[in-house]
Amino acid sequence: MDSEYFVTWFRQASPYINAHRGKTVVVLFGGEAVEADNFSSLVHDLALMHSLGIHLVLVHGARTQIEEQLRKMGRELHYVKGLRVTEAEDLPVVEQAIGRVRICVEACLSMGLANSPMHGARLRVVSGNVVTARPLGVHHGIDYGFTGEVRKIDKRAIRMWLDQDAIVLLSPLGYSPTGEVFNLSAEDVATNAAMALQADKLLVVSESQRLRDAREQVISKLDPGDVEQLLNTSDTLSGELARHLRLALRACQSGVRRVHLISRQIEGALLLELFTRDGVGTLVTNDIYEGSKPATIDDVGGVLELIKPLEDDGTLVRRSRELLETEIDRFMLLERDGAIIGCAALYPFPEERLGELACVAVHLDYRNSGRAGALLLSIEHQARTQGLQRLFVLTTQAAHWFQERGFEPARVDDLPIKKRMLYNWQRRSKVFIKTL
Ligand SMILES: CC(C)(COP(=O)(O)OP(=O)(O)OC[C@H]1O[C@@H](n2cnc3c(N)ncnc32)[C@H](O)[C@@H]1OP(=O)(O)O)[C@@H](O)C(=O)NCCC(=O)NCCS
């Protein structure tokens, strides 16, 4: 790699490194991943994430190993509605298969050869009785036996371990207060762990290829409504993807901010997803509509970076860093994984009960998906809370955008007196006003 490329690449990754530090991330991977030749690459990536300060909770599956082990014993596998029935005689086999997978993961996380990427990593991996389970019970006359579901996650114990810099490893097993062992689905464990910990992210490593729409385009983002629609209408989803989408929906609806579906078929997918702006997976999130947040002084650099090209081509009025620093608290921002991708500002003129909507901008790569619309809604909400009755905007190139959102042409004379005095007659911006 030439040095210039390396430096550019490293600099581009740095905002993401900073953004993810101290965040709690639950990572789910199946038993197939552990079996795969390149499992150590996945482990190296996890070790790197840990060393960059991400609190990791790993959840492994063991479906293939359990099936293989049961088949070897000549036992017939029995699934009803996608759920395995675990007979009492199967349980020791299940425990053995899960135990072996867990040991394999722990061993891999203990590597530290001098010439390997794990050298010096010295990871501490912790597991324990943090998942309380209950039996799935009898449904439509089928007794699921020792197949269970998560009843509770001991989040305090997990938090304590994470705070002590350990990686927490959870298996698809749980114990009941009666002292029994239950076979759980790894998806159930991961979702419940992410929900209990209010994790910043749930990363789901899948065996399937990337999710694509009917036109074979990669789907990079979905909101819960889209997921529901996809589950109801698509007949091409693999069983695994459907399970993962249901999991994402449940997690998102229960307060997990971001669920990323990532294909294991892409080398380094976890790193690409976390440390590059666009990632390589499918992000399921509510954030598109609720992700605007007030700016703080730390955001000045990010806002300047976003608006600079628009100032350079004259679309937006130039703002100096100093001015922006004093006015930053007027801005609302949209963020994606720590990078600022949209902004809008509200300048109130309380005497006239008017507010100026200014500096509306969305990064070129993220346009046409309702983001500016979401910012406008949030500014309107803010304006109403401040008792303002109307919003005005000065624009040279986005007149129709505002008109289509209820702004009406107005005159310079309609502006608050202070603004009128500063009106730039050379720029000849058009004035629009919206009644709130
Ligand atoms: C205007 C801007 C903020 C819209 O951002 P966005 O997130 O893409 O907007 P939305 O997704 O909410 O809306 C997209 C719709 O607006 C239309 N649109 C985008 N820019 C437009 C413009 N300058 N004029 C008219 N319509 C525009 C799109 O064609 C799309 O319409 P469609 O879905 O019917 O095809 C963005 O294009 C931008 O940053 N422009 C440069 C800065 C600017 O001009 N700001 C306004 C001055 S304060």
Tab-separated table of C-alpha atoms and ligand atoms in Angstrom:
chain	number	residue	atom	x	y	z
A	1	MET	CA	0.000	0.000	0.000
A	2	ASP	CA	1.500	3.366	-0.854
A	3	SER	CA	1.914	5.734	2.051
A	4	GLU	CA	-0.362	8.460	0.666
A	5	TYR	CA	-3.216	5.989	0.251
A	6	PHE	CA	-2.630	4.650	3.754
A	7	VAL	CA	-2.720	8.103	5.321
A	8	THR	CA	-5.912	9.083	3.460
A	9	TRP	CA	-7.549	5.810	4.399
A	10	PHE	CA	-6.525	6.111	8.044
A	11	ARG	CA	-7.776	9.679	8.273
A	12	GLN	CA	-11.105	8.714	6.770
A	13	ALA	CA	-11.508	5.908	9.288
A	14	SER	CA	-10.661	8.076	12.293
A	15	PRO	CA	-14.094	9.722	12.819
A	16	TYR	CA	-15.604	6.243	12.948
A	17	ILE	CA	-12.980	5.002	15.373
A	18	ASN	CA	-13.806	7.917	17.662
A	19	ALA	CA	-17.533	7.474	17.213
A	20	HIS	CA	-17.551	3.794	18.146
A	21	ARG	CA	-15.218	4.005	21.128
A	22	GLY	CA	-17.012	3.091	24.361
A	23	LYS	CA	-20.092	1.859	22.490
A	24	THR	CA	-21.732	-1.491	23.235
A	25	VAL	CA	-22.010	-3.769	20.243
A	26	VAL	CA	-23.613	-7.209	20.219
A	27	VAL	CA	-22.323	-9.479	17.440
A	28	LEU	CA	-24.230	-12.602	16.420
A	29	PHE	CA	-22.628	-15.277	14.242
A	30	GLY	CA	-23.741	-18.793	13.454
A	31	GLY	CA	-22.025	-22.123	13.999
A	32	GLU	CA	-21.156	-22.139	10.266
A	33	ALA	CA	-18.874	-19.143	10.760
A	34	VAL	CA	-16.950	-20.966	13.493
A	35	GLU	CA	-16.520	-23.983	11.219
A	36	ALA	CA	-15.322	-21.908	8.253
A	37	ASP	CA	-11.651	-21.825	7.176
A	38	ASN	CA	-11.510	-18.071	7.576
A	39	PHE	CA	-13.017	-17.955	11.080
A	40	SER	CA	-9.719	-16.605	12.378
A	41	SER	CA	-10.136	-13.518	10.125
A	42	LEU	CA	-13.476	-12.810	11.774
A	43	VAL	CA	-11.851	-13.220	15.182
A	44	HIS	CA	-8.999	-10.864	14.214
A	45	ASP	CA	-11.558	-8.251	13.215
A	46	LEU	CA	-13.398	-8.672	16.515
A	47	ALA	CA	-10.097	-8.352	18.388
A	48	LEU	CA	-9.346	-5.157	16.492
A	49	MET	CA	-12.784	-3.737	17.315
A	50	HIS	CA	-12.169	-4.539	20.979
A	51	SER	CA	-8.768	-2.892	20.940
A	52	LEU	CA	-10.383	0.248	19.482
A	53	GLY	CA	-12.517	0.518	22.605
A	54	ILE	CA	-15.758	-1.139	21.485
A	55	HIS	CA	-17.504	-3.126	24.242
A	56	LEU	CA	-18.198	-6.467	22.623
A	57	VAL	CA	-20.820	-9.053	23.463
A	58	LEU	CA	-20.486	-12.067	21.155
A	59	VAL	CA	-23.302	-14.535	20.647
A	60	HIS	CA	-22.517	-17.732	18.778
A	61	GLY	CA	-24.909	-20.210	17.233
A	62	ALA	CA	-24.303	-23.931	16.963
A	63	ARG	CA	-27.134	-25.123	14.733
A	64	THR	CA	-24.950	-27.034	12.232
A	65	GLN	CA	-22.846	-28.638	14.951
A	66	ILE	CA	-25.938	-29.767	16.885
A	67	GLU	CA	-27.540	-31.187	13.769
A	68	GLU	CA	-24.393	-32.999	12.747
A	69	GLN	CA	-23.880	-34.471	16.194
A	70	LEU	CA	-27.484	-35.651	16.425
A	71	ARG	CA	-27.292	-37.196	12.962
A	72	LYS	CA	-24.131	-39.056	13.940
A	73	MET	CA	-25.995	-40.504	16.889
A	74	GLY	CA	-28.689	-41.662	14.499
A	75	ARG	CA	-31.274	-39.378	16.003
A	76	GLU	CA	-33.903	-37.784	13.880
A	77	LEU	CA	-34.138	-34.020	13.851
A	78	HIS	CA	-37.524	-32.651	14.509
A	79	TYR	CA	-38.488	-29.063	13.662
A	80	VAL	CA	-41.941	-27.551	14.070
A	81	LYS	CA	-42.534	-24.010	12.721
A	82	GLY	CA	-38.781	-23.519	12.374
A	83	LEU	CA	-38.088	-24.454	15.994
A	84	ARG	CA	-36.233	-27.571	17.007
A	85	VAL	CA	-37.957	-29.897	19.437
A	86	THR	CA	-35.328	-30.861	22.023
A	87	GLU	CA	-36.096	-34.223	23.583
A	88	ALA	CA	-34.579	-35.049	26.980
A	89	GLU	CA	-32.242	-37.594	25.299
A	90	ASP	CA	-31.017	-34.899	22.858
A	91	LEU	CA	-29.988	-32.489	25.558
A	92	PRO	CA	-26.552	-33.964	26.358
A	93	VAL	CA	-25.739	-33.906	22.632
A	94	VAL	CA	-26.866	-30.291	22.381
A	95	GLU	CA	-24.770	-29.335	25.405
A	96	GLN	CA	-21.754	-31.099	23.987
A	97	ALA	CA	-22.056	-29.454	20.562
A	98	ILE	CA	-22.557	-25.988	22.052
A	99	GLY	CA	-19.719	-26.528	24.516
A	100	ARG	CA	-17.360	-27.456	21.706
A	101	VAL	CA	-18.252	-24.387	19.678
A	102	ARG	CA	-17.756	-22.180	22.698
A	103	ILE	CA	-14.360	-23.698	23.419
A	104	CYS	CA	-13.351	-23.218	19.798
A	105	VAL	CA	-14.345	-19.516	19.911
A	106	GLU	CA	-12.518	-18.983	23.209
A	107	ALA	CA	-9.413	-20.713	21.871
A	108	CYS	CA	-9.415	-18.551	18.768
A	109	LEU	CA	-9.786	-15.404	20.866
A	110	SER	CA	-6.768	-16.506	22.904
A	111	MET	CA	-4.356	-16.538	19.965
A	112	GLY	CA	-1.354	-14.324	20.270
A	113	LEU	CA	1.413	-15.556	18.010
A	114	ALA	CA	4.087	-12.971	17.417
A	115	ASN	CA	3.553	-12.729	13.659
A	116	SER	CA	-0.263	-12.767	13.754
A	117	PRO	CA	-2.678	-9.815	13.891
A	118	MET	CA	-3.595	-10.973	17.418
A	119	HIS	CA	-0.106	-10.396	18.771
A	120	GLY	CA	-0.296	-8.336	21.948
A	121	ALA	CA	-4.107	-8.331	21.951
A	122	ARG	CA	-4.396	-10.371	25.200
A	123	LEU	CA	-8.157	-10.620	25.212
A	124	ARG	CA	-10.111	-11.693	28.250
A	125	VAL	CA	-13.236	-13.658	27.362
A	126	VAL	CA	-15.985	-14.179	29.934
A	127	SER	CA	-19.054	-16.435	29.898
A	128	GLY	CA	-21.416	-17.396	32.703
A	129	ASN	CA	-24.952	-17.971	33.874
A	130	VAL	CA	-26.315	-14.663	32.608
A	131	VAL	CA	-29.129	-16.016	30.456
A	132	THR	CA	-32.199	-17.185	32.345
A	133	ALA	CA	-34.468	-19.371	30.214
A	134	ARG	CA	-37.934	-20.811	30.365
A	135	PRO	CA	-39.373	-23.726	28.390
A	136	LEU	CA	-41.137	-22.876	25.164
A	137	GLY	CA	-43.802	-25.284	26.409
A	138	VAL	CA	-46.578	-26.977	24.500
A	139	HIS	CA	-47.973	-25.300	21.379
A	140	HIS	CA	-50.800	-26.809	19.354
A	141	GLY	CA	-50.219	-30.119	21.035
A	142	ILE	CA	-46.448	-30.138	20.341
A	143	ASP	CA	-44.234	-30.281	23.417
A	144	TYR	CA	-40.984	-28.515	22.576
A	145	GLY	CA	-39.266	-30.223	25.491
A	146	PHE	CA	-35.940	-28.606	26.314
A	147	THR	CA	-36.191	-25.948	23.654
A	148	GLY	CA	-36.558	-22.705	25.538
A	149	GLU	CA	-36.736	-18.952	25.187
A	150	VAL	CA	-34.913	-16.155	26.953
A	151	ARG	CA	-36.608	-15.054	30.145
A	152	LYS	CA	-34.045	-12.607	31.460
A	153	ILE	CA	-30.538	-11.364	30.805
A	154	ASP	CA	-28.333	-10.424	33.730
A	155	LYS	CA	-27.298	-7.093	32.286
A	156	ARG	CA	-25.534	-5.976	35.451
A	157	ALA	CA	-23.104	-8.870	35.257
A	158	ILE	CA	-22.474	-8.254	31.559
A	159	ARG	CA	-21.932	-4.533	32.124
A	160	MET	CA	-19.514	-5.249	34.953
A	161	TRP	CA	-17.444	-7.544	32.727
A	162	LEU	CA	-17.516	-5.103	29.839
A	163	ASP	CA	-16.392	-2.311	32.151
A	164	GLN	CA	-13.473	-4.502	33.131
A	165	ASP	CA	-12.451	-4.657	29.497
A	166	ALA	CA	-13.547	-8.238	28.899
A	167	ILE	CA	-15.292	-9.614	25.828
A	168	VAL	CA	-18.510	-11.356	26.826
A	169	LEU	CA	-19.341	-14.586	25.015
A	170	LEU	CA	-22.906	-15.926	25.135
A	171	SER	CA	-23.996	-19.369	23.948
A	172	PRO	CA	-27.463	-20.463	22.836
A	173	LEU	CA	-28.134	-22.035	26.226
A	174	GLY	CA	-29.941	-20.786	29.266
A	175	TYR	CA	-30.647	-22.009	32.773
A	176	SER	CA	-33.978	-21.912	34.552
A	177	PRO	CA	-34.544	-21.169	38.240
A	178	THR	CA	-35.452	-24.860	38.546
A	179	GLY	CA	-31.863	-25.662	37.581
A	180	GLU	CA	-32.640	-27.047	34.116
A	181	VAL	CA	-30.756	-26.342	30.916
A	182	PHE	CA	-32.606	-25.100	27.843
A	183	ASN	CA	-31.573	-25.002	24.229
A	184	LEU	CA	-32.185	-21.485	22.873
A	185	SER	CA	-31.900	-19.909	19.465
A	186	ALA	CA	-28.816	-17.715	19.160
A	187	GLU	CA	-31.015	-15.053	17.529
A	188	ASP	CA	-33.205	-14.937	20.640
A	189	VAL	CA	-30.166	-14.602	22.906
A	190	ALA	CA	-28.589	-11.859	20.769
A	191	THR	CA	-31.809	-9.841	20.463
A	192	ASN	CA	-32.528	-10.035	24.174
A	193	ALA	CA	-28.951	-9.185	25.093
A	194	ALA	CA	-28.988	-6.147	22.769
A	195	MET	CA	-32.343	-5.036	24.170
A	196	ALA	CA	-31.356	-5.529	27.809
A	197	LEU	CA	-28.069	-3.682	27.361
A	198	GLN	CA	-29.676	-1.011	25.145
A	199	ALA	CA	-26.789	-1.763	22.804
A	200	ASP	CA	-25.725	0.869	20.318
A	201	LYS	CA	-25.567	-1.774	17.637
A	202	LEU	CA	-26.509	-5.338	16.950
A	203	LEU	CA	-24.355	-6.790	14.175
A	204	VAL	CA	-25.784	-9.920	12.623
A	205	VAL	CA	-23.239	-11.879	10.612
A	206	SER	CA	-25.154	-13.995	8.116
A	207	GLU	CA	-24.190	-16.784	5.773
A	208	SER	CA	-26.430	-15.390	3.033
A	209	GLN	CA	-25.359	-12.999	0.284
A	210	ARG	CA	-26.170	-9.305	0.645
A	211	LEU	CA	-29.832	-8.369	0.694
A	212	ARG	CA	-31.033	-7.177	-2.740
A	213	ASP	CA	-34.263	-5.680	-4.058
A	214	ALA	CA	-36.296	-6.888	-7.047
A	215	ARG	CA	-33.928	-5.020	-9.399
A	216	GLU	CA	-30.923	-6.772	-7.864
A	217	GLN	CA	-29.736	-3.553	-6.214
A	218	VAL	CA	-28.121	-3.966	-2.810
A	219	ILE	CA	-30.443	-2.738	-0.061
A	220	SER	CA	-28.281	-0.665	2.253
A	221	LYS	CA	-30.931	0.730	4.568
A	222	LEU	CA	-34.373	-0.220	5.815
A	223	ASP	CA	-36.709	1.209	8.395
A	224	PRO	CA	-38.952	-1.125	10.407
A	225	GLY	CA	-41.880	-0.470	8.039
A	226	ASP	CA	-39.779	-1.572	5.047
A	227	VAL	CA	-38.735	-4.720	6.898
A	228	GLU	CA	-42.336	-5.646	7.589
A	229	GLN	CA	-43.226	-5.087	3.964
A	230	LEU	CA	-40.291	-7.183	2.782
A	231	LEU	CA	-41.212	-10.019	5.113
A	232	ASN	CA	-44.814	-9.944	3.909
A	233	THR	CA	-44.183	-9.632	0.203
A	234	SER	CA	-40.839	-11.197	-0.724
A	235	ASP	CA	-40.856	-14.845	-1.695
A	236	THR	CA	-37.132	-15.003	-2.416
A	237	LEU	CA	-35.808	-14.468	1.118
A	238	SER	CA	-33.741	-17.344	2.480
A	239	GLY	CA	-34.873	-18.822	5.797
A	240	GLU	CA	-31.855	-17.280	7.472
A	241	LEU	CA	-32.459	-13.782	6.080
A	242	ALA	CA	-36.115	-13.929	7.075
A	243	ARG	CA	-35.085	-14.917	10.611
A	244	HIS	CA	-32.556	-12.109	10.728
A	245	LEU	CA	-35.026	-9.533	9.436
A	246	ARG	CA	-37.560	-10.557	12.075
A	247	LEU	CA	-34.851	-10.244	14.695
A	248	ALA	CA	-33.894	-6.778	13.390
A	249	LEU	CA	-37.505	-5.660	13.503
A	250	ARG	CA	-37.961	-6.836	17.076
A	251	ALA	CA	-34.694	-5.295	18.242
A	252	CYS	CA	-35.418	-1.951	16.545
A	253	GLN	CA	-38.896	-1.793	18.014
A	254	SER	CA	-37.421	-2.460	21.456
A	255	GLY	CA	-34.930	0.359	21.478
A	256	VAL	CA	-31.806	-1.010	19.765
A	257	ARG	CA	-30.814	1.909	17.587
A	258	ARG	CA	-29.113	0.113	14.749
A	259	VAL	CA	-29.148	-3.448	13.524
A	260	HIS	CA	-26.701	-4.280	10.745
A	261	LEU	CA	-27.135	-7.403	8.636
A	262	ILE	CA	-23.715	-8.301	7.320
A	263	SER	CA	-22.776	-11.053	4.907
A	264	ARG	CA	-19.865	-13.202	6.019
A	265	GLN	CA	-19.101	-13.794	2.350
A	266	ILE	CA	-17.397	-10.365	2.229
A	267	GLU	CA	-13.877	-10.404	3.625
A	268	GLY	CA	-13.498	-7.898	6.473
A	269	ALA	CA	-17.240	-7.099	6.374
A	270	LEU	CA	-17.380	-6.072	10.051
A	271	LEU	CA	-14.594	-3.539	9.636
A	272	LEU	CA	-16.020	-2.192	6.385
A	273	GLU	CA	-19.422	-1.820	8.010
A	274	LEU	CA	-18.151	0.011	11.062
A	275	PHE	CA	-15.266	2.088	9.795
A	276	THR	CA	-16.291	3.229	6.325
A	277	ARG	CA	-19.041	5.710	5.693
A	278	ASP	CA	-21.339	3.544	3.643
A	279	GLY	CA	-20.574	0.093	4.954
A	280	VAL	CA	-21.327	-3.106	3.117
A	281	GLY	CA	-24.363	-4.418	4.967
A	282	THR	CA	-28.022	-3.578	5.384
A	283	LEU	CA	-28.757	-1.187	8.208
A	284	VAL	CA	-32.138	-1.497	9.884
A	285	THR	CA	-32.920	1.627	11.893
A	286	ASN	CA	-35.598	4.054	12.985
A	287	ASP	CA	-33.046	6.823	12.891
A	288	ILE	CA	-33.803	8.261	9.491
A	289	TYR	CA	-36.891	9.848	10.960
A	290	GLU	CA	-35.863	10.398	14.541
A	291	GLY	CA	-32.122	10.887	14.275
A	292	SER	CA	-31.867	14.683	14.251
A	293	LYS	CA	-30.027	16.087	17.203
A	294	PRO	CA	-28.996	19.541	18.374
A	295	ALA	CA	-25.422	20.469	17.434
A	296	THR	CA	-22.712	21.144	19.994
A	297	ILE	CA	-19.369	22.879	19.720
A	298	ASP	CA	-17.760	19.522	18.871
A	299	ASP	CA	-19.784	19.435	15.661
A	300	VAL	CA	-18.381	22.641	14.151
A	301	GLY	CA	-15.738	20.789	12.118
A	302	GLY	CA	-18.256	18.304	10.752
A	303	VAL	CA	-20.738	21.034	9.757
A	304	LEU	CA	-18.010	23.042	8.024
A	305	GLU	CA	-16.961	19.981	6.080
A	306	LEU	CA	-20.550	19.389	4.987
A	307	ILE	CA	-21.332	22.940	3.877
A	308	LYS	CA	-17.954	23.939	2.411
A	309	PRO	CA	-18.622	22.598	-1.115
A	310	LEU	CA	-22.020	24.306	-1.098
A	311	GLU	CA	-20.416	27.595	-0.028
A	312	ASP	CA	-17.755	27.215	-2.683
A	313	ASP	CA	-20.316	26.874	-5.462
A	314	GLY	CA	-22.407	29.734	-4.060
A	315	THR	CA	-25.434	27.639	-3.028
A	316	LEU	CA	-25.035	28.649	0.603
A	317	VAL	CA	-23.827	31.907	2.113
A	318	ARG	CA	-20.296	31.616	3.471
A	319	ARG	CA	-19.940	31.222	7.242
A	320	SER	CA	-16.610	31.537	8.981
A	321	ARG	CA	-15.541	29.016	11.579
A	322	GLU	CA	-15.771	31.770	14.228
A	323	LEU	CA	-19.339	32.649	13.263
A	324	LEU	CA	-20.318	29.010	13.202
A	325	GLU	CA	-18.798	28.512	16.634
A	326	THR	CA	-20.971	31.243	18.082
A	327	GLU	CA	-24.094	30.056	16.270
A	328	ILE	CA	-23.665	26.309	16.496
A	329	ASP	CA	-26.441	25.904	19.039
A	330	ARG	CA	-28.936	27.046	16.405
A	331	PHE	CA	-28.192	23.953	14.292
A	332	MET	CA	-29.917	20.588	14.106
A	333	LEU	CA	-27.909	17.735	12.624
A	334	LEU	CA	-28.372	14.366	11.035
A	335	GLU	CA	-25.631	11.914	11.742
A	336	ARG	CA	-24.707	8.599	10.297
A	337	ASP	CA	-22.274	6.519	12.309
A	338	GLY	CA	-20.637	9.591	13.736
A	339	ALA	CA	-20.377	11.580	10.481
A	340	ILE	CA	-22.571	14.645	9.947
A	341	ILE	CA	-24.593	14.176	6.781
A	342	GLY	CA	-27.240	16.876	7.130
A	343	CYS	CA	-27.888	20.180	8.891
A	344	ALA	CA	-30.402	22.995	9.245
A	345	ALA	CA	-30.473	26.056	11.482
A	346	LEU	CA	-33.198	28.110	13.133
A	347	TYR	CA	-32.639	31.826	13.868
A	348	PRO	CA	-35.547	33.207	15.902
A	349	PHE	CA	-36.880	36.775	15.612
A	350	PRO	CA	-39.164	36.652	18.665
A	351	GLU	CA	-40.573	40.158	18.330
A	352	GLU	CA	-42.063	39.380	14.938
A	353	ARG	CA	-42.865	35.791	15.961
A	354	LEU	CA	-40.812	34.775	12.946
A	355	GLY	CA	-37.986	32.284	12.554
A	356	GLU	CA	-35.406	31.970	9.819
A	357	LEU	CA	-34.739	28.503	8.486
A	358	ALA	CA	-31.192	28.595	7.194
A	359	CYS	CA	-28.320	26.504	5.992
A	360	VAL	CA	-30.412	23.469	5.025
A	361	ALA	CA	-28.005	20.975	3.521
A	362	VAL	CA	-27.777	17.239	3.011
A	363	HIS	CA	-24.623	15.484	1.864
A	364	LEU	CA	-24.715	14.626	-1.832
A	365	ASP	CA	-24.500	10.884	-1.156
A	366	TYR	CA	-27.580	10.914	1.053
A	367	ARG	CA	-30.077	12.997	-0.866
A	368	ASN	CA	-33.564	12.026	-1.974
A	369	SER	CA	-34.454	9.880	0.982
A	370	GLY	CA	-36.437	12.381	2.993
A	371	ARG	CA	-33.594	13.589	5.179
A	372	ALA	CA	-34.033	17.315	4.549
A	373	GLY	CA	-37.757	16.756	5.066
A	374	ALA	CA	-37.013	15.202	8.462
A	375	LEU	CA	-34.788	18.166	9.371
A	376	LEU	CA	-37.515	20.593	8.363
A	377	LEU	CA	-40.022	18.788	10.602
A	378	SER	CA	-37.648	18.989	13.507
A	379	ILE	CA	-36.970	22.721	12.955
A	380	GLU	CA	-40.706	23.418	12.656
A	381	HIS	CA	-41.269	21.595	15.927
A	382	GLN	CA	-38.562	23.654	17.576
A	383	ALA	CA	-39.988	26.893	16.185
A	384	ARG	CA	-43.450	26.091	17.522
A	385	THR	CA	-42.010	25.301	20.950
A	386	GLN	CA	-40.364	28.738	20.927
A	387	GLY	CA	-43.722	30.347	20.221
A	388	LEU	CA	-42.905	31.324	16.625
A	389	GLN	CA	-45.783	31.490	14.169
A	390	ARG	CA	-44.037	31.575	10.810
A	391	LEU	CA	-40.799	30.417	9.226
A	392	PHE	CA	-39.023	32.203	6.402
A	393	VAL	CA	-36.183	31.074	4.192
A	394	LEU	CA	-33.899	32.776	1.678
A	395	THR	CA	-32.849	30.514	-1.148
A	396	THR	CA	-31.279	30.825	-4.584
A	397	GLN	CA	-31.501	27.246	-5.802
A	398	ALA	CA	-34.041	25.256	-3.830
A	399	ALA	CA	-37.179	27.385	-4.287
A	400	HIS	CA	-39.305	24.476	-5.428
A	401	TRP	CA	-38.165	22.253	-2.612
A	402	PHE	CA	-39.533	24.782	-0.105
A	403	GLN	CA	-42.695	25.533	-2.103
A	404	GLU	CA	-43.503	21.836	-2.212
A	405	ARG	CA	-43.322	21.834	1.578
A	406	GLY	CA	-45.787	24.651	2.200
A	407	PHE	CA	-43.587	27.759	1.841
A	408	GLU	CA	-45.102	30.609	-0.148
A	409	PRO	CA	-43.333	33.329	-2.145
A	410	ALA	CA	-42.908	36.528	-0.152
A	411	ARG	CA	-41.161	39.901	-0.486
A	412	VAL	CA	-38.041	41.277	1.135
A	413	ASP	CA	-40.345	43.745	2.918
A	414	ASP	CA	-42.005	40.829	4.705
A	415	LEU	CA	-38.734	39.983	6.491
A	416	PRO	CA	-38.015	41.119	10.052
A	417	ILE	CA	-36.442	44.552	10.007
A	418	LYS	CA	-32.983	43.377	11.084
A	419	LYS	CA	-32.885	40.781	8.345
A	420	ARG	CA	-34.162	43.250	5.753
A	421	MET	CA	-31.263	45.569	6.464
A	422	LEU	CA	-28.790	42.765	5.797
A	423	TYR	CA	-30.483	41.519	2.623
A	424	ASN	CA	-27.882	41.026	-0.117
A	425	TRP	CA	-29.328	42.580	-3.298
A	426	GLN	CA	-26.569	41.094	-5.432
A	427	ARG	CA	-27.265	37.563	-4.311
A	428	ARG	CA	-30.967	38.137	-4.993
A	429	SER	CA	-32.159	35.191	-2.928
A	430	LYS	CA	-35.855	34.437	-3.169
A	431	VAL	CA	-37.912	34.850	-0.003
A	432	PHE	CA	-40.456	32.261	1.134
A	433	ILE	CA	-42.617	32.143	4.233
A	434	LYS	CA	-44.523	29.297	5.817
A	435	THR	CA	-47.213	29.658	8.447
A	436	LEU	CA	-46.759	27.059	11.142
B	1	LIG	C1	-32.337	20.892	-0.952
B	1	LIG	C2	-31.750	19.707	-0.173
B	1	LIG	C3	-31.507	20.164	1.247
B	1	LIG	C4	-32.738	18.540	-0.230
B	1	LIG	O1	-32.223	17.436	0.509
B	1	LIG	P1	-32.836	15.945	0.420
B	1	LIG	O2	-32.552	15.240	1.700
B	1	LIG	O3	-32.385	15.315	-0.819
B	1	LIG	O4	-34.401	16.266	0.329
B	1	LIG	P2	-35.623	15.306	0.469
B	1	LIG	O5	-35.159	13.891	0.339
B	1	LIG	O6	-36.397	15.671	1.685
B	1	LIG	O7	-36.456	15.695	-0.822
B	1	LIG	C5	-36.113	15.184	-2.084
B	1	LIG	C6	-37.009	15.789	-3.141
B	1	LIG	O8	-36.680	17.179	-3.297
B	1	LIG	C7	-36.281	17.415	-4.636
B	1	LIG	N1	-35.194	18.403	-4.605
B	1	LIG	C8	-33.952	18.247	-4.147
B	1	LIG	N2	-33.254	19.403	-4.304
B	1	LIG	C9	-34.095	20.266	-4.867
B	1	LIG	C10	-33.959	21.613	-5.296
B	1	LIG	N3	-32.811	22.302	-5.184
B	1	LIG	N4	-35.042	22.215	-5.822
B	1	LIG	C11	-36.206	21.565	-5.970
B	1	LIG	N5	-36.387	20.282	-5.573
B	1	LIG	C12	-35.350	19.641	-5.056
B	1	LIG	C13	-35.808	16.075	-5.140
B	1	LIG	O9	-35.861	16.020	-6.544
B	1	LIG	C14	-36.764	15.138	-4.487
B	1	LIG	O10	-38.006	15.179	-5.140
B	1	LIG	P3	-38.719	13.829	-5.683
B	1	LIG	O11	-38.628	12.858	-4.554
B	1	LIG	O12	-40.067	14.279	-5.962
B	1	LIG	O13	-37.982	13.460	-6.876
B	1	LIG	C15	-30.423	19.229	-0.789
B	1	LIG	O14	-30.618	19.016	-2.158
B	1	LIG	C16	-29.257	20.160	-0.588
B	1	LIG	O15	-28.489	20.021	0.350
B	1	LIG	N6	-29.085	21.132	-1.513
B	1	LIG	C17	-28.017	22.112	-1.437
B	1	LIG	C18	-28.237	23.156	-0.345
B	1	LIG	C19	-29.470	24.022	-0.581
B	1	LIG	O16	-29.795	24.387	-1.698
B	1	LIG	N7	-30.144	24.357	0.538
B	1	LIG	C20	-31.303	25.181	0.524
B	1	LIG	C21	-30.950	26.609	0.816
B	1	LIG	S1	-31.074	27.013	2.526
